[in-house]
Amino acid sequence: MRLTSQELFAIGELKKRILIEQKGKLIRLNVSMPEPLIAAQVNSMVLERLIAYVTEYKVGRQRKNIEFIEERVMEMEQKFNEAQMKLASFRDSNQGLVSQRARTREEQLQFEFSIAYNVYNSLKQELEQAAIQLKKRDTYFHSFRKSRHTDRSIKTQQTADTYFLYFPWAIHGSPF
């Protein structure tokens, strides 16, 4: 996408008028414009786009996590099925044998089967939890002061402020 010099100039001017400050979880958005109504409208537009961007970013990360876990589940399901078949084949071909070697081999196969099952089961649970978190789509932000206009007749600049909080635990679980 190519921008004209006039568009680049306009973007530069807008950047000078939009201030985003972050202190911990508190974020302040301040827009300065010649008219209070324009300042409030630009403030609301920037806030909406910022929230949409961060929300989509977080949801995208969750989706990638789910894809990763799904791949691991498929791998472990295959390993689990192989371990299960090895154990079943061994038991079928060694029925009635009492040798220690056969018992030891059966214990090894049982151990491999148990590990494969536990890992597979754990990944399935993790996948379910990740899917639940994605469906929740908890609020990531809470705005507690929307577009306050300041009409200062002494200055020609008008500002609109918005303060909001970012809640990272909405994605990652409880902060406690």
Coordinates of C-alpha atoms in Angstrom, one line a residue:
M1 CA 0.0 0.0 0.0
R2 CA 1.5 3.3 -1.1
L3 CA 0.5 6.5 0.6
T4 CA 0.8 9.9 -0.9
S5 CA 2.9 12.6 0.7
Q6 CA -0.3 14.4 1.8
E7 CA -1.6 11.2 3.5
L8 CA 1.7 10.7 5.2
F9 CA 1.6 14.3 6.4
A10 CA -2.0 13.7 7.8
I11 CA -0.9 10.6 9.6
G12 CA 2.0 12.4 11.1
E13 CA -0.3 15.2 12.3
L14 CA -2.7 12.6 13.8
K15 CA 0.2 10.9 15.6
K16 CA 1.1 14.1 17.3
R17 CA -2.4 14.6 18.5
I18 CA -2.9 11.0 19.9
L19 CA -1.2 10.1 23.2
I20 CA -1.3 6.6 24.7
E21 CA 0.3 6.2 28.1
Q22 CA 0.5 3.0 30.1
K23 CA 1.3 2.7 33.8
G24 CA 0.9 -0.9 34.9
K25 CA -2.5 -2.0 33.9
L26 CA -3.9 1.5 33.6
I27 CA -3.8 3.0 30.1
R28 CA -4.7 6.6 29.3
L29 CA -5.7 7.6 25.8
N30 CA -5.7 11.3 25.1
V31 CA -6.7 13.0 21.8
S32 CA -6.1 16.7 21.2
M33 CA -8.1 18.3 18.4
P34 CA -9.3 21.9 17.6
E35 CA -12.9 20.9 18.2
P36 CA -14.1 18.9 21.3
L37 CA -16.6 16.8 19.3
I38 CA -13.8 15.8 16.9
A39 CA -11.5 15.0 19.8
A40 CA -14.2 12.8 21.4
Q41 CA -15.0 11.0 18.1
V42 CA -11.3 10.3 17.3
N43 CA -10.8 9.2 20.9
S44 CA -13.7 6.7 20.7
M45 CA -12.5 5.5 17.3
V46 CA -8.9 4.9 18.5
L47 CA -10.2 3.2 21.7
E48 CA -12.4 0.9 19.7
R49 CA -9.6 0.0 17.3
L50 CA -7.1 -0.5 20.1
I51 CA -9.5 -2.8 22.0
A52 CA -10.3 -4.8 18.8
Y53 CA -6.6 -5.2 17.9
V54 CA -5.6 -6.4 21.4
T55 CA -8.6 -8.7 21.6
E56 CA -7.9 -10.2 18.2
Y57 CA -4.2 -10.6 19.1
K58 CA -5.1 -12.5 22.3
V59 CA -7.7 -14.7 20.5
G60 CA -5.2 -15.4 17.7
R61 CA -2.7 -16.5 20.3
Q62 CA -5.3 -18.8 21.9
R63 CA -6.1 -20.3 18.5
K64 CA -2.5 -21.0 17.8
N65 CA -2.1 -22.6 21.2
I66 CA -5.2 -24.8 20.4
E67 CA -3.7 -25.8 17.1
F68 CA -0.4 -26.7 18.8
I69 CA -2.1 -28.8 21.4
E70 CA -4.3 -30.5 18.8
E71 CA -1.1 -31.6 16.9
R72 CA 0.4 -33.0 20.1
V73 CA -2.9 -34.8 20.9
M74 CA -2.8 -36.5 17.5
E75 CA 0.8 -37.5 17.9
M76 CA 0.1 -38.9 21.4
E77 CA -3.0 -40.7 20.3
Q78 CA -1.0 -42.5 17.7
K79 CA 1.7 -43.4 20.3
F80 CA -1.0 -44.5 22.7
N81 CA -2.7 -46.7 20.1
E82 CA 0.7 -48.3 19.2
A83 CA 1.5 -49.0 22.8
Q84 CA -1.9 -50.5 23.3
M85 CA -1.5 -52.7 20.3
K86 CA 2.0 -53.9 21.4
L87 CA 0.7 -54.8 24.8
A88 CA -2.3 -56.6 23.4
S89 CA -0.2 -58.5 20.9
F90 CA 2.3 -59.5 23.5
R91 CA -0.4 -60.7 25.9
D92 CA -2.1 -62.7 23.0
S93 CA 1.1 -64.4 22.0
N94 CA 2.3 -65.1 25.5
Q95 CA -0.8 -66.5 27.2
G96 CA 0.0 -69.1 29.8
L97 CA 3.7 -68.4 29.9
V98 CA 5.2 -68.0 33.4
S99 CA 8.8 -67.0 32.5
Q100 CA 10.2 -63.9 34.3
R101 CA 11.4 -62.6 31.0
A102 CA 7.9 -62.6 29.6
R103 CA 6.6 -60.9 32.8
T104 CA 9.3 -58.3 32.7
R105 CA 8.5 -57.5 29.0
E106 CA 4.8 -57.3 29.8
E107 CA 5.5 -54.9 32.7
Q108 CA 7.6 -52.7 30.4
L109 CA 4.8 -52.7 27.7
Q110 CA 2.2 -51.9 30.4
F111 CA 4.4 -49.1 31.7
E112 CA 4.8 -47.6 28.2
F113 CA 1.1 -48.0 27.7
S114 CA 0.3 -46.2 31.0
I115 CA 2.7 -43.3 30.2
A116 CA 1.2 -42.9 26.7
Y117 CA -2.3 -43.0 28.1
N118 CA -1.5 -40.4 30.8
V119 CA 0.2 -38.0 28.4
Y120 CA -2.6 -38.4 25.9
N121 CA -5.3 -37.9 28.5
S122 CA -3.5 -34.8 29.9
L123 CA -3.2 -33.2 26.5
K124 CA -6.9 -33.9 25.8
Q125 CA -7.8 -32.1 29.1
E126 CA -5.5 -29.2 28.2
L127 CA -7.1 -28.9 24.8
E128 CA -10.5 -28.8 26.4
Q129 CA -9.5 -26.1 28.8
A130 CA -8.0 -24.0 25.9
A131 CA -11.2 -24.4 23.9
I132 CA -13.2 -23.2 26.9
Q133 CA -10.9 -20.2 27.4
L134 CA -11.3 -19.3 23.8
K135 CA -15.1 -19.5 24.0
K136 CA -15.3 -17.4 27.1
R137 CA -13.8 -14.3 25.5
D138 CA -13.7 -12.5 28.7
T139 CA -13.4 -8.7 28.7
Y140 CA -9.8 -7.6 28.3
F141 CA -10.5 -4.0 29.0
H142 CA -12.7 -1.9 31.2
S143 CA -13.2 1.7 30.4
F144 CA -14.0 3.7 33.5
R145 CA -14.0 7.2 32.0
K146 CA -15.1 7.7 28.5
S147 CA -14.4 10.7 26.3
R148 CA -14.2 13.5 28.8
H149 CA -14.2 16.8 26.8
T150 CA -12.2 19.6 28.3
D151 CA -13.3 23.0 27.0
R152 CA -10.6 25.4 27.8
S153 CA -11.4 28.7 26.3
I154 CA -7.9 30.0 26.9
K155 CA -6.3 27.3 24.7
T156 CA -7.3 26.5 21.1
Q157 CA -6.7 22.7 21.6
Q158 CA -9.6 20.6 22.9
T159 CA -8.9 17.1 24.4
A160 CA -10.8 14.0 25.0
D161 CA -9.4 11.5 27.6
T162 CA -10.3 7.9 28.2
Y163 CA -8.9 5.7 31.0
F164 CA -9.2 2.0 30.8
L165 CA -7.8 -1.1 32.5
Y166 CA -6.3 -4.1 30.8
F167 CA -7.1 -7.4 32.4
P168 CA -4.4 -10.0 31.3
W169 CA -6.0 -12.7 33.5
A170 CA -9.0 -12.7 31.2
I171 CA -6.8 -14.8 29.0
H172 CA -4.4 -16.5 31.4
G173 CA -6.7 -17.3 34.3
S174 CA -7.0 -15.8 37.7
P175 CA -4.4 -13.3 38.9
F176 CA -4.4 -14.9 42.3

